[in-house]
Amino acid sequence: MRYHLISVISVLATIPLGSLAKPFSPRWDDMRIKHSWNAVPENWESLGNPLSDTTIDLYVALKAHRESALIDTLYQVSDPNHPRYGAYLSKEQIAELVSPPPGTLEFVNSWLEYHGVPSSSVSTTHGGTTLTLSGVSIMQANALLGASYQLYKHVETNETVVRTVGYALPAALHRLVQTVAPTTCFSTPHTQWLSPRNRSVGVTAGLKRPVSGEPVTVLSSRYDDDDDDTTPSFLRSLYKTAEYTPAAADRNALGIVGILNDYPSPEDLAMFLSKYRTDAPDAAITVVKVNGGGYDPTNPAPESNLDTQYTVAMTYPTPVIFYSTGRGPAGTTDWFISWLGYIFMQDNIPRTISISYIMDERKVPEAYATYVCTQFSMLGALGVSVLIATGDDGVGKGDCVTNDGSVRFYTNFPATCPYVTAVGGTMNLEPEVAASLSGGGFSDIFKRPDYQEQAVTAFLQRLGNRYRGKYNATSRGIPDISAQAMDIPIYLEGIYRVGEGTSASTPIVASIISLLNDYLISQGKVTLGFLNPWLYGPGKSGLTDITSGSNPGCNTRGFSAIEGWDPVTGVGTPDFQRLLRVLPGSA
Ligand SMILES: *[C@@H]1O[C@H](CO)[C@@H](O)[C@H](O)[C@H]1NC(C)=O
Ligand SMILES: *[C@@H]1O[C@H](CO)[C@@H](O)[C@H](O)[C@H]1NC(C)=O
Ligand SMILES: *[C@@H]1O[C@H](CO)[C@@H](O)[C@H](O)[C@H]1NC(C)=O
């Protein structure tokens, strides 16, 4: 317990001499603000105190002892040019890298004991980065965090959450605790894939799109309603996966994160497959309920149907797992953190994960974003590829005028996390061009990672002074990769509908990555893991550079897609056959 003493004493060094008389009881009542907004975040209104029996699962995220150890290792195992490439970590090795300074757990526990939190309700989660306090009453949470938790309603969506406008921690805990959640992050991730439109059979003028001399599809020619639509058959042909037969379906899987009580319908999936994959009559998905998540297959959501229909149609017979993440009573849950906590406990984590839920980065507290991003980096270190949509509002929705009257573009989290692969949108072919909705730009939280330094700098040099001040020239740029986003058909409640968005591009790219992983597994090789160092390096020659189109928004024309990386389409769109040839270790 020697370490314990050292850490307590160094913490006490910042405390006035008078309290040294009781060296083992820091002043837990010396509270300092950890994060606070100036006012209730825009579009939320208080409904007063939550019901008195409301409880929260509080996540107390601890800072790592060796701050950069995890990220350094992530880059080593993800960089095809590094000797450690592909030496993915075990959960135990990750726990070692992210462990808090010695003595931290005991120290934090003494704070919890002081407040009467029973030790039976405290567990270590998220690969050892987090203490989860289960079933904390609102009164106790308010006392622990000097907070004022209330029930808030979103004025547009009517969604309710239990949050606090600010919170504090004892001074002695500030340098040990990264963040506590749920606290001040009001924003909940959303999908923009809400209302795919009807398309009546036989109405469209059949303008069949050829793909570099290959027949588009045999399947769609039996129907005349989808000639203009971006069907799975079209995508498999365009991105060159149609000829590939998965060979490691018994050892591979693709995961889809579902939140907001969105569920897929197996019946709609069956209808979709009977149209686009007649060779996959038995294809099914597995639905896993996380944190009390529900599943009502008779009440499907567009996003869940989209994600499952495309991944299954493109990767069959690869198993597809849909995670229905629960909301907690009265909106007490943090979606991403609960899903991440769940996934780290699993022995078999799908090698490829698709996430089409995002939130406006401006509304995300920085410490929260940093914590969630670290969790994604841990998935990368385990060898998991995570694909996340960039959003459908180009460089930003509305006029984007800030408090000081200037215009500033914005991006969406977690796509801006440097340890995930952000997916933008394209359309058309010959040439394939940027979809104008494609979310893209620069983070205001995460600095530019090395793997994209060259690519992004080249873009910024060509951009020159244009938009100066409207974006952050030193930070992480998104997207990294892109795929078709327009005229995407799905079945929803038995009806053929068509929608658009990076919500569609993301499962499409995830499917192609999953097929690459399938190939690697079948060859006895390691899977791709965190993709970006490869995508910006040798993987680049397996992508088709998209060089025209733009992503207007914020009353501007937005950025333009140009040769090389751009904040509209990233490095380009996947070409499966060419990617196969530039897989790590294949040279
Ligand atoms: C929110 O609630 C109001 C009042 O009950 C209702 O009129 C409105 O349609 C609801 N909005 C949504 C998006 O559900
Ligand atoms: C879409 O089609 C269905 C069935 O044909 C119909 O019930 C529904 O009202 C239509 N929705 C719209 C928005 O036209
Ligand atoms: C620009 O991004 C960096 C991170 O790269 C961040 O620290 C900084 O605050 C951002 N600037 C603005 C004005 O938001």
PDB file of C-alpha atoms and ligand atoms in Angstrom, residues 366 408 443-448 471-476, ligand 3:
ATOM      1  CA  GLU A 366     -14.601  18.423 -24.503  1.00  0.00           C
ATOM      2  CA  ARG A 408     -18.111  29.025 -38.258  1.00  0.00           C
ATOM      3  CA  SER A 443     -12.892  19.347 -35.434  1.00  0.00           C
ATOM      4  CA  ASP A 444     -12.603  22.025 -32.769  1.00  0.00           C
ATOM      5  CA  ILE A 445     -11.642  19.450 -30.144  1.00  0.00           C
ATOM      6  CA  PHE A 446      -9.179  16.976 -31.642  1.00  0.00           C
ATOM      7  CA  LYS A 447      -5.893  17.985 -33.127  1.00  0.00           C
ATOM      8  CA  ARG A 448      -4.711  16.683 -36.437  1.00  0.00           C
ATOM      9  CA  TYR A 471     -12.740  26.291 -39.671  1.00  0.00           C
ATOM     10  CA  ASN A 472      -9.858  25.051 -37.531  1.00  0.00           C
ATOM     11  CA  ALA A 473      -6.737  24.696 -39.659  1.00  0.00           C
ATOM     12  CA  THR A 474      -4.789  22.749 -37.018  1.00  0.00           C
ATOM     13  CA  SER A 475      -7.248  20.003 -36.266  1.00  0.00           C
ATOM     14  CA  ARG A 476      -8.547  16.642 -37.383  1.00  0.00           C
TER      15      ARG A 476
HETATM   16  C1  LIG B   3      -8.788  24.282 -32.850  1.00  0.00           C
HETATM   17  O1  LIG B   3      -8.499  22.922 -32.603  1.00  0.00           O
HETATM   18  C2  LIG B   3      -7.663  22.686 -31.498  1.00  0.00           C
HETATM   19  C3  LIG B   3      -7.393  21.208 -31.469  1.00  0.00           C
HETATM   20  O2  LIG B   3      -6.677  20.857 -32.597  1.00  0.00           O
HETATM   21  C4  LIG B   3      -8.321  23.191 -30.239  1.00  0.00           C
HETATM   22  O3  LIG B   3      -7.455  22.998 -29.145  1.00  0.00           O
HETATM   23  C5  LIG B   3      -8.665  24.650 -30.388  1.00  0.00           C
HETATM   24  O4  LIG B   3      -9.382  25.091 -29.274  1.00  0.00           O
HETATM   25  C6  LIG B   3      -9.518  24.851 -31.634  1.00  0.00           C
HETATM   26  N1  LIG B   3      -9.781  26.268 -31.849  1.00  0.00           N
HETATM   27  C7  LIG B   3     -11.005  26.772 -31.732  1.00  0.00           C
HETATM   28  C8  LIG B   3     -11.110  28.249 -32.007  1.00  0.00           C
HETATM   29  O5  LIG B   3     -11.982  26.125 -31.420  1.00  0.00           O
END
